[in-house]
Amino acid sequence: MTVAVSILPEQQLAVLNAAYRQAVARKRLRLLLGLVIFAAALFLAAIGAEVNLRTFFAHFGNFISYFDRILTLDSGQRVWTDAGEWLWGWRKWLKMLGETLLISYVGTLIGATLAFALNFFAAENTSPSPWLRFVVRRLLEFARTVPGIVFALIFVIAFGLGPMAGVLAIAIHTTGALGKLFSEIVENADMKPVEGIRSTGASWLSCMRFAIVPQVTAGYASYALLRFEINVREASVMGFVGAGGIGQELVVAIRKFYYSDVSAILLTIIITVFIIDITTGWLRGRLFGKEART
Amino acid sequence: MTRPQEVDTRELRARYPDVFDRPASARLAMPAMIVAAFAILVYGLVDLDFSPSRFFAGLSQLGWISLMMIPPDPGSSLPVYLKALGETLSIALLGTTLAAVFALPVSLLAARNVIPSQILRFPIRRFLDSIRGVDTLIWALVWINVVGLGPFAGVLAIAVSDFGAFGKLFSEAIEGADQKQVEGVRASGGSALHEIRFGLLPQVLPVIAGQVLYFIESNTRSATIIGIVGAGGIGLQLAEQIRVLEWQRVSFLILMILVAVAAIDFISSKLRFAIIGRRAVA
């Protein structure tokens, strides 16, 4: 069987080929231009950030030897040969870790509650009035953009040293972050139940309570758990500015060159973060099925 | 018309006993969870030294501080602040780029469809996880020990901690890629490298580019704070001004950060749409 392959006449083909080549060339040119701009930006940034490759390579040995040092005990042995000596402060550290977890738990819960209260005003489909939405949105944006640790620095001065400042800082940051995510869930909610409930003469509050909340709780809980995970990490450094938790011990160990303590505390932090990650992941899977996990 | 209600309820009750008479355990689960969550909250508040008097004293103090923040005023150090902001942006850009460059090859090794061997993938994934488990600020402290105080330590800190995040995200993007293209390249006699170059990369590069841009955005936020431990950028100025209680300058610096982050948000979302088209970044 013969197959007839239709071939365009030479003239037409030449035109099409030329157009194709031109299109490819234009695309390549644009890519090249983008790369040049990007390289220039990187070069400027390298100057701005005082990148000095010579010091980097001269001191890169320090990076390796730093890990060598934090993995060595005072006696000169490797840390894992004498676990008792390495983890000598485990009682104190576990207590501080407990404080860190508690800080992130309380902060997340307060923040999530505030976000829950505010997000209906920030969502486009449920907000009672446009100006209120504008105000709440700007408020949430502010709480989210200012880093938690900056709030912590200010709160340490206002509320005194200690975990209270850390909790409040995490709570505010969580309100901002979750408020946005929550309101996005609400914006995706089905509005027909709201219409149904409104048609019975219910108030705005009842509409939210009986039409929106049942649709969105699963999403809320999933995001709140995710936030808890992130907050555990954040709470581990709150101690750097005096706002409680294990960070306080860590910064002291790093600044005073208690090398083996640094690795021991880092190990406890990493293990804790692992456990929290796995537990919340499992919990989210259990509560909301596989599709909610992403 | 008859009144079907009574009949219906009885029949429905018989047909769906679970709905009408839920077992006590199912009915109590939700309240029990709420009570437990609340109990831990109360325990936490007590354990963390929350007292109403302290809270309200702090709140009034906070009120004073915010009053003193008005109006925001840089004093005479505006050029210094602008330079610090530039430093912060440089740290974010360089750190993210470095992280992406190093994470790409490693993420190939961590992807199931490239490296089928579980034994090889497992340690790489745990390695990435451990890097991610350590906060950027901690990495900054470590790098300060290596290259000294200054923004360079900040670049390296961001690069390392994002390396962990990128490694995971990229490998997930690679695992989500369509295998048909790869098989096509293999069928035409391509080597393993050809498979990756022509089958895999064209699919994942737009996704990866979107993620990198998103991270530049969020790293601008992180870069503003690593100065608090001495790794350069605007955080250094911010922490100093807070410590010496120059509140007007503090509020000016915070405003600068807000504006810079908003600008980066705007630019990068425009770029992201230009690269990947108008669809959500996975």
mmCIF file of C-alpha atoms in Angstrom, chain A residues 25 58 93 125 178:
data_model
loop_
_atom_site.group_PDB
_atom_site.id
_atom_site.type_symbol
_atom_site.label_atom_id
_atom_site.label_comp_id
_atom_site.label_asym_id
_atom_site.label_seq_id
_atom_site.Cartn_x
_atom_site.Cartn_y
_atom_site.Cartn_z
ATOM 1 C CA ALA A 25 14.918 33.074 16.626
ATOM 2 C CA ALA A 58 39.904 30.317 52.242
ATOM 3 C CA TRP A 93 16.894 20.557 76.827
ATOM 4 C CA ASN A 125 -18.241 36.675 49.085
ATOM 5 C CA LEU A 178 -4.002 31.837 58.250
#
